[in-house]
Protein backbone atom coordinates (compact mmCIF):
# COMPACT_ATOMS: atom_id res chain seq x y z
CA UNK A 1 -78.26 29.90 25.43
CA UNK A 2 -76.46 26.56 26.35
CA UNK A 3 -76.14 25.83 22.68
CA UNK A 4 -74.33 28.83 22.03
CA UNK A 5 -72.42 28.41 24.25
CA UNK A 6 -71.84 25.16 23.79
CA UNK A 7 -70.98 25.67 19.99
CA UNK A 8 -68.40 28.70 21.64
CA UNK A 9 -66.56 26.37 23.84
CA UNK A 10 -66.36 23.91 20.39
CA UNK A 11 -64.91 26.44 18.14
CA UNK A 12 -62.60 27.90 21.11
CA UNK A 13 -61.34 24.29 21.44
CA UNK A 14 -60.94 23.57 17.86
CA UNK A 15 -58.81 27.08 17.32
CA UNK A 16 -56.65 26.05 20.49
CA UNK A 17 -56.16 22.63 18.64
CA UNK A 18 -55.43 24.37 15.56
CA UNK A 19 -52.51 26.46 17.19
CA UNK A 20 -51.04 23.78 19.37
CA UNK A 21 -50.60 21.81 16.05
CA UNK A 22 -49.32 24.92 13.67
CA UNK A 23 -46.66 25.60 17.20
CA UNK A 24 -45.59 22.01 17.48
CA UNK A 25 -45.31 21.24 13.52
CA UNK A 26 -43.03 24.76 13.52
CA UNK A 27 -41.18 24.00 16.65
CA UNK A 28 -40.17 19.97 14.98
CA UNK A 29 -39.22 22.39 11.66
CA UNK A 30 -36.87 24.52 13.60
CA UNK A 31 -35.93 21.82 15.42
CA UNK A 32 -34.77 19.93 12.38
CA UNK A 33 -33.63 22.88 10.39
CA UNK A 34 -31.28 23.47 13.26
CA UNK A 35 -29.55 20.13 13.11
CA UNK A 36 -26.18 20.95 11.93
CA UNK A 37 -24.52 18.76 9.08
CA UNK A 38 -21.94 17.09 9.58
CA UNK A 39 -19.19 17.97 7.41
CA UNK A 40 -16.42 15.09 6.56
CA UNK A 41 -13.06 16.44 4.65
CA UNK A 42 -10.75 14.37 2.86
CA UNK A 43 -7.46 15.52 1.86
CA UNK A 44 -5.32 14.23 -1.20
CA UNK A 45 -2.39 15.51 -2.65
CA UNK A 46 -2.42 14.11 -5.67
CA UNK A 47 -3.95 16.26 -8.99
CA UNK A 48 -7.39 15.68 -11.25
CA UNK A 49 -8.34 12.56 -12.18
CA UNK A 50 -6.28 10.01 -10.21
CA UNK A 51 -7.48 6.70 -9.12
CA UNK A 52 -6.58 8.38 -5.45
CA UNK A 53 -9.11 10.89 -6.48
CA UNK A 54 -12.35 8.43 -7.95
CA UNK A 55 -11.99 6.57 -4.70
CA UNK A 56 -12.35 10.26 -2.36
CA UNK A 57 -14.97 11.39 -4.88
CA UNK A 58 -16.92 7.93 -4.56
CA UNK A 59 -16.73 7.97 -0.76
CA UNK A 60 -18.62 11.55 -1.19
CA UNK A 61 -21.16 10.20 -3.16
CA UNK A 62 -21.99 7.28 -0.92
CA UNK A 63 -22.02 8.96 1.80
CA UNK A 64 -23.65 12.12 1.02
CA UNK A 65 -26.67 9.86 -0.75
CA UNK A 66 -26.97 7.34 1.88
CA UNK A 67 -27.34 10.18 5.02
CA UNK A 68 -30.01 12.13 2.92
CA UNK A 69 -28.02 15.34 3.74
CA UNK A 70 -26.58 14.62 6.97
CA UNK A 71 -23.31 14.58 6.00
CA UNK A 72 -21.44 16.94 3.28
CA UNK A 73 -18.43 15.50 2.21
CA UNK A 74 -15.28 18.18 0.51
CA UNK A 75 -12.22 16.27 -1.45
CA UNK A 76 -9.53 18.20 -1.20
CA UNK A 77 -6.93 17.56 -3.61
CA UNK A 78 -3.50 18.97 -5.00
CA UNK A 79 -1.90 18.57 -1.27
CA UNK A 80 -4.43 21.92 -0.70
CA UNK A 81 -4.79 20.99 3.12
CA UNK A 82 -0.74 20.05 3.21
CA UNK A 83 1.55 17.58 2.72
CA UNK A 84 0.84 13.57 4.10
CA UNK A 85 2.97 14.11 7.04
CA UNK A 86 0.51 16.79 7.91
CA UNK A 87 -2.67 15.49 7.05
CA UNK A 88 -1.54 12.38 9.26
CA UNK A 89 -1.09 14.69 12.19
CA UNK A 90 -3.89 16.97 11.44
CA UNK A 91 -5.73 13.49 11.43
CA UNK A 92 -4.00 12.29 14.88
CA UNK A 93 -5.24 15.71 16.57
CA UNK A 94 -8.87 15.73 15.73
CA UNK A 95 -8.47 18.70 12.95
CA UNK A 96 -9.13 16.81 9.72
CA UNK A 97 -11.29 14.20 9.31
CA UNK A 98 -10.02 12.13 6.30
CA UNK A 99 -7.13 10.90 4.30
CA UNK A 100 -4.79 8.47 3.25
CA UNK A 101 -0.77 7.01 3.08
CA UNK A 102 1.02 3.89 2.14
CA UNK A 103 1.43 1.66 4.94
CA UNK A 104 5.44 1.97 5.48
CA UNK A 105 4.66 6.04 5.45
CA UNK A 106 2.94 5.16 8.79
CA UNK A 107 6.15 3.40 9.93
CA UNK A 108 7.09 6.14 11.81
CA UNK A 109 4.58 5.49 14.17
CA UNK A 110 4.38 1.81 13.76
CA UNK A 111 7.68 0.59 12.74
CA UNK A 112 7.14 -3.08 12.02
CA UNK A 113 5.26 -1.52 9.00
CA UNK A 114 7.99 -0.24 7.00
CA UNK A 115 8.56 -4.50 6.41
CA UNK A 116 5.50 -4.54 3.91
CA UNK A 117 7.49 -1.70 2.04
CA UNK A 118 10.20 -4.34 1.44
CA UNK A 119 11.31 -4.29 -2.47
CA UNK A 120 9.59 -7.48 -4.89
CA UNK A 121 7.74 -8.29 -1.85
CA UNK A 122 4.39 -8.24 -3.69
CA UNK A 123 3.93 -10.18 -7.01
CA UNK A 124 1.35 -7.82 -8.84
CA UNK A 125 -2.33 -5.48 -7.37
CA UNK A 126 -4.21 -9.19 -6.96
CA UNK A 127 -1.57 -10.48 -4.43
CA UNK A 128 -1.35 -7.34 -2.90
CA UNK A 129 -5.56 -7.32 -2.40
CA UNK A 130 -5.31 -10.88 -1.13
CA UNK A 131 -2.62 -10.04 1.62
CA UNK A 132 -4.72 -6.95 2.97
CA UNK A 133 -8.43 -7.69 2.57
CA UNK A 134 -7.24 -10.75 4.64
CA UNK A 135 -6.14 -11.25 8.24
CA UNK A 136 -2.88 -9.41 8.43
CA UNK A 137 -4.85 -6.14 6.58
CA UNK A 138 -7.06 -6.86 10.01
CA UNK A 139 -3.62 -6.95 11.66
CA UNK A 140 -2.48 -3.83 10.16
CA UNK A 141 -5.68 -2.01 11.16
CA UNK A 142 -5.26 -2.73 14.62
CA UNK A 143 -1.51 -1.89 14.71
CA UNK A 144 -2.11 2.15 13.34
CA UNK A 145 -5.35 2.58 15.16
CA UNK A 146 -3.50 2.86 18.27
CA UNK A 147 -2.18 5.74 17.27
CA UNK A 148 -4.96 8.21 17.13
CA UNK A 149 -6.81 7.14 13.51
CA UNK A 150 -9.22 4.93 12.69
CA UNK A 151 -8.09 2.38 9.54
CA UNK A 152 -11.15 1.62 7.47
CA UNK A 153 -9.85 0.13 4.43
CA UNK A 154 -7.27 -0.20 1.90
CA UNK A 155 -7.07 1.69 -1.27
CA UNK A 156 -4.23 0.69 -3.83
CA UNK A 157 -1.28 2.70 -4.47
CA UNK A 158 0.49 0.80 -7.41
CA UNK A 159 3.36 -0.95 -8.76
CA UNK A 160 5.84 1.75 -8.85
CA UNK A 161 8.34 2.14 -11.83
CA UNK A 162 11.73 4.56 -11.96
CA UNK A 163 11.83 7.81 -14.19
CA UNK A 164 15.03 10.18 -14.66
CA UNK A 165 15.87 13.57 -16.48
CA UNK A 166 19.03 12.89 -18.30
CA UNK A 167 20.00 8.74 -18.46
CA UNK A 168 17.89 5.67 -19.50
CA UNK A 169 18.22 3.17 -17.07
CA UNK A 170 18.26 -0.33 -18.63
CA UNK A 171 20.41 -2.49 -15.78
CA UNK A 172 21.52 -1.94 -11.66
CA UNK A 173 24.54 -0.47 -12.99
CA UNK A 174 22.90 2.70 -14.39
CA UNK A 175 21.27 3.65 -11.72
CA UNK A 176 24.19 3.42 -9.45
CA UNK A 177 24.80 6.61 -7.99
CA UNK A 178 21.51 8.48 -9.10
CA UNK A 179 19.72 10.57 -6.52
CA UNK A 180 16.14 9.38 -6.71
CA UNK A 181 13.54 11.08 -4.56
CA UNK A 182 11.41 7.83 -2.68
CA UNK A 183 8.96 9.09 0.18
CA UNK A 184 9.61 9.20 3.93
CA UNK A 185 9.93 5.21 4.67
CA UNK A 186 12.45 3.85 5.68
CA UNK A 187 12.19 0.46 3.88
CA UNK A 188 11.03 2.29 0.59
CA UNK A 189 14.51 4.12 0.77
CA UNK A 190 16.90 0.89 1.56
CA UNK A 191 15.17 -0.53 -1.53
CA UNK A 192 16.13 2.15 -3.68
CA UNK A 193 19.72 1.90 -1.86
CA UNK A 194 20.39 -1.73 -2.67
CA UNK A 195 18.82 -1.20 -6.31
CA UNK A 196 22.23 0.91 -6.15
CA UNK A 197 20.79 4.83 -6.06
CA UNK A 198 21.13 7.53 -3.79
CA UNK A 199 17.90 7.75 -2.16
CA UNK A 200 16.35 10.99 -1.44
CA UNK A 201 13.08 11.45 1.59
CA UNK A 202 11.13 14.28 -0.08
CA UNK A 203 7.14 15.60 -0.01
CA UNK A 204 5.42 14.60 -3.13
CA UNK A 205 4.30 18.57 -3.40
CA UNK A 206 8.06 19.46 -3.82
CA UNK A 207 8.88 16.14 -6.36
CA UNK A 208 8.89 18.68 -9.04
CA UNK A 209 10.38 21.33 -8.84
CA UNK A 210 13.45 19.19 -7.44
CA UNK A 211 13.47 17.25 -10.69
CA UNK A 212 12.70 20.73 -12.78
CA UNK A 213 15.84 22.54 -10.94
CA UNK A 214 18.29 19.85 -10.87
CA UNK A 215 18.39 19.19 -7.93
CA UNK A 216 17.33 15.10 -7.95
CA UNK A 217 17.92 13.29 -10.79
CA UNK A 218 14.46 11.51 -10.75
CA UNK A 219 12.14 9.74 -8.66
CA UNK A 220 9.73 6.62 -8.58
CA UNK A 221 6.12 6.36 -8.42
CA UNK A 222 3.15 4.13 -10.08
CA UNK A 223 2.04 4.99 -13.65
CA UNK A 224 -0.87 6.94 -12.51
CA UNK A 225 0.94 9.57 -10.30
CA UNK A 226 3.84 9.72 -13.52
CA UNK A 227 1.26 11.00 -15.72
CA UNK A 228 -1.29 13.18 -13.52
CA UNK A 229 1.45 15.37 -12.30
CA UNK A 230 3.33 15.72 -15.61
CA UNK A 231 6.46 14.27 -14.56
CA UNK A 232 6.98 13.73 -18.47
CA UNK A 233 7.57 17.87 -18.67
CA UNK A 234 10.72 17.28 -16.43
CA UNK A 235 12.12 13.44 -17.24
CA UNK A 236 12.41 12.00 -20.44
CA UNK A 237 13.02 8.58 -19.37
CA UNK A 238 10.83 5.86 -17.46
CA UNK A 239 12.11 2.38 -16.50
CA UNK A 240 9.94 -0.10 -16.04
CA UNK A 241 11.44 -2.02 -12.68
CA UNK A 242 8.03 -2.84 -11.03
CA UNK A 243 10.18 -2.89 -7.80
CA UNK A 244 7.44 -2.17 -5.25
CA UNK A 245 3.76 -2.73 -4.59
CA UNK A 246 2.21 -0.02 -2.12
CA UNK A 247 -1.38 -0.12 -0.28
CA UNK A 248 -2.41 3.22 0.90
CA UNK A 249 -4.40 2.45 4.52
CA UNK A 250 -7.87 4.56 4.42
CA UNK A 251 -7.52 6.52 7.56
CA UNK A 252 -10.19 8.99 9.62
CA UNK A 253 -9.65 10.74 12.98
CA UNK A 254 -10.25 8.74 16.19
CA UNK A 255 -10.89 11.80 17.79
CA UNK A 256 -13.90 12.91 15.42
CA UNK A 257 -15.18 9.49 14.19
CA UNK A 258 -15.99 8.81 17.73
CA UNK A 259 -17.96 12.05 17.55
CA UNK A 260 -20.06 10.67 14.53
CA UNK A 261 -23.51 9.35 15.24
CA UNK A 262 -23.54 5.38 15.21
CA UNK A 263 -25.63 5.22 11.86
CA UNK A 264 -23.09 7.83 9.56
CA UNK A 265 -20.07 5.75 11.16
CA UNK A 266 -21.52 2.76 9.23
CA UNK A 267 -22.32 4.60 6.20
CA UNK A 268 -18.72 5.85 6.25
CA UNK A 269 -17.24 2.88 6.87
CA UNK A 270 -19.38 0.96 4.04
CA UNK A 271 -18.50 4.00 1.54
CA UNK A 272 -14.60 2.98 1.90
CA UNK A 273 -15.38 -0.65 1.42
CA UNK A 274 -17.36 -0.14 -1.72
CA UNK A 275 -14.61 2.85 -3.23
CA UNK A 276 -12.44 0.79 -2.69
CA UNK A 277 -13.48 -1.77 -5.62
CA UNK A 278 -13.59 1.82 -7.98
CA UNK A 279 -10.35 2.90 -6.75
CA UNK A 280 -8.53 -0.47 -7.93
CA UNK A 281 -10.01 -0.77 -10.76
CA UNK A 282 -9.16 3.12 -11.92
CA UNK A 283 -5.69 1.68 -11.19
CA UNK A 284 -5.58 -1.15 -12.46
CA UNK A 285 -7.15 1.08 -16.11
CA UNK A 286 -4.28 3.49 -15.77
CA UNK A 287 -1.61 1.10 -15.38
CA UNK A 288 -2.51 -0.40 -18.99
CA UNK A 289 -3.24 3.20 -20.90
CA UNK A 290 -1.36 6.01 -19.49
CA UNK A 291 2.06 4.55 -20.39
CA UNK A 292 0.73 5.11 -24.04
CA UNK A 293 0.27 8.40 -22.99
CA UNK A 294 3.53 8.97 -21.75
CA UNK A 295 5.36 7.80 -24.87
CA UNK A 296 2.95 10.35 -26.71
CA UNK A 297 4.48 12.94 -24.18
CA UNK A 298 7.87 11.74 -25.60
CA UNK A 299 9.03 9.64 -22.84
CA UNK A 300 11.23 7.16 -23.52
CA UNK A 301 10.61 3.44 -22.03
CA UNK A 302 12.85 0.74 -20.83
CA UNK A 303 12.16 -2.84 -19.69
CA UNK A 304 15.46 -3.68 -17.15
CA UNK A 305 15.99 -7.43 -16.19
CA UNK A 306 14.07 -7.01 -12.87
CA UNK A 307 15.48 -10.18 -11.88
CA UNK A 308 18.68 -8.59 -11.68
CA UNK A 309 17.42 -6.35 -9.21
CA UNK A 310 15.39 -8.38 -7.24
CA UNK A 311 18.64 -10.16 -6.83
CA UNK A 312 20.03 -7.06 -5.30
CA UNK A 313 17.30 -6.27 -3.11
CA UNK A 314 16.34 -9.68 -0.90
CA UNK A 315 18.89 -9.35 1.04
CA UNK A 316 16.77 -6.59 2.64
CA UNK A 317 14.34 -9.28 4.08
CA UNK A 318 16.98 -11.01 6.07
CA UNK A 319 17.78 -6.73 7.44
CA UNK A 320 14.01 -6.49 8.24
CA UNK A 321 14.25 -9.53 10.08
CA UNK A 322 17.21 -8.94 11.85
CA UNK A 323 15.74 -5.27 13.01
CA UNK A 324 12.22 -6.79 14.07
CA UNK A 325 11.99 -10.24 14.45
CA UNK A 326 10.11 -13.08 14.41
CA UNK A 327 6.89 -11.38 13.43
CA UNK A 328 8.98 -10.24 10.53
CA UNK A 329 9.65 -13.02 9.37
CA UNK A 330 6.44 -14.23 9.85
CA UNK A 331 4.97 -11.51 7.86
CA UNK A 332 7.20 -11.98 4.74
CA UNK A 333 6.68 -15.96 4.63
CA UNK A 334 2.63 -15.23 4.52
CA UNK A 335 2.96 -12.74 1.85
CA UNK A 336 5.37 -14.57 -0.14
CA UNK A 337 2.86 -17.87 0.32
CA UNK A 338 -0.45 -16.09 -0.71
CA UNK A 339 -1.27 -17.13 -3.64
């Protein structure tokens, strides 16, 4: 009698053991299942396969790899979540997570910025990567992220050239006069002034239609953004003036990356770092093919003395200074001696 009881209590024990392990295994599934994933969303507004683009979809890979399904990471291109003034501000009140603008863009908030957007202030992409992977980038970054974004790195904009609908523009003289769209910075626009045009502040997402309607008679942007949104369709000309450098800062919301677990921040953070070296170099490939492309789209190219408008334009350094200061001037000598 005491053995079968005995063997009772044993298999009463062992089915006990058996459920406590099948509840607690199901319970740590549920538990797990329920963890939400965290969902990151960069916005561009620039079209297909633009080196803004590679560097958004390489932060997704990264990041989605490296937090084995933590995170899920959209790219939303084609200015689909609005226009960078919006995203900025969408970023600045804890709606979107990621995106991107040149650092004079973000002049409104910072204004000593709008100096790096300063005409023939940076000799070609390596200076530029020198000046910003080193201690005044680390400057920069702590400038905008007092103003509700994180900075986590700097992905490369390009040397912008000049295209127009109806004249070739081979000297300073024939672009006097031309209204030619430049983006929302202040510096950006006084560079186009003393080139001798008739700046216009306009969205990108409305560049063109403006130029299709008549209503600007061109506009200036890097290679890359020329050919991705078919400016060739609506100018026939392209002049190669090279008469700024831009660096877009790499920007998430203060708001929500202080919401991100510890671990995913670093991933994040790492993923911009490393995109960043694909980014460049998807520049640095368009810049030498897609003006080929162009001239297959019938464009017409012209090489203007850029000397002659460099000439034109360095007077706006002694302006910057005068406006902010020492620090401006401290800024332009330590770009101009980077070598």
């Amino acid at each position: 009698m005491v053995s079968n009881n005995t063997g009772f209590s044993r298999f009463l024990m062992a089915l006990m053991a058996m459920f406590a392990f099948t509840f607690f295994a199901g319970m740590t599934s549920i538990s797990n299942a329920a963890e939400p994933v965290i969902k990151i969303r960069i916005g561009t507004v620039v079209n297909g396969d633009h080196p803004e683009n590679i560097g958004a979809r390489k932060i997704k890979e990264i990041v989605e790899a490296r937090s084995g399904g933590r995170v899920s990471v959209q790219v939303a291109t084609s200015g689909t979540l609005g226009d960078q003034r919006t995203m900025v501000e969408n970023l600045r009140n804890g709606v979107l997570e990621m995106t991107w603008v040149t650092t004079g863009f973000f002049g409104s908030y910072v204004p000593i910025l709008n100096v790096l957007e300063t005409g023939f202030l940076f000799r070609d992409s390596q200076h530029s990567y020198k000046v910003f992977d080193g201690p005044l980038g680390d400057e920069v970054k702590e400038m905008i992220g007092k103003h509700g974004v994180k900075a986590l790195g700097y992905f490369e904009a390009g040397m912008r050239h000049i295209t127009t609908t109806n004249k070739a523009i081979n000297s300073p003289e024939d672009l006097t006069g031309l209204k030619i769209r430049t983006p929302q910075s202040k510096y950006h626009l006084q560079t186009l002034k003393y080139m001798g045009a008739n700046p216009v502040a306009m969205s990108f997402t409305e560049l063109y239609t403006a130029m299709q309607t008549g209503v600007i008679d061109g506009q200036e942007n890097p290679i890359s953004n020329i050919y991705s949104s078919k400016f060739y369709e609506v100018n026939k000309y392209i002049a190669m003036t090279g008469h700024l450098h831009l660096t877009h800062v790499v920007m998430y919301s203060d708001k929500l990356w202080k919401k991100l677990p510890p671990d995913i921040q670093a991933i994040v953070q790492a993923a911009v770092i490393e995109a960043q070296i694909v980014q460049r170099a998807a520049v640095r490939k368009d810049d030498s093919t897609l003006l080929e492309e162009l001239k297959a789209h019938g464009m017409q190219v012209t090489y203007p003395d850029r000397a002659a408008f460099r000439k034109l334009v360095l007077p706006l350094r002694e302006e910057a200074i005068r406006e902010y200061g020492p620090k401006a001037k401290e800024w332009i000598d330590r770009i101009e001696a980077t070598k």
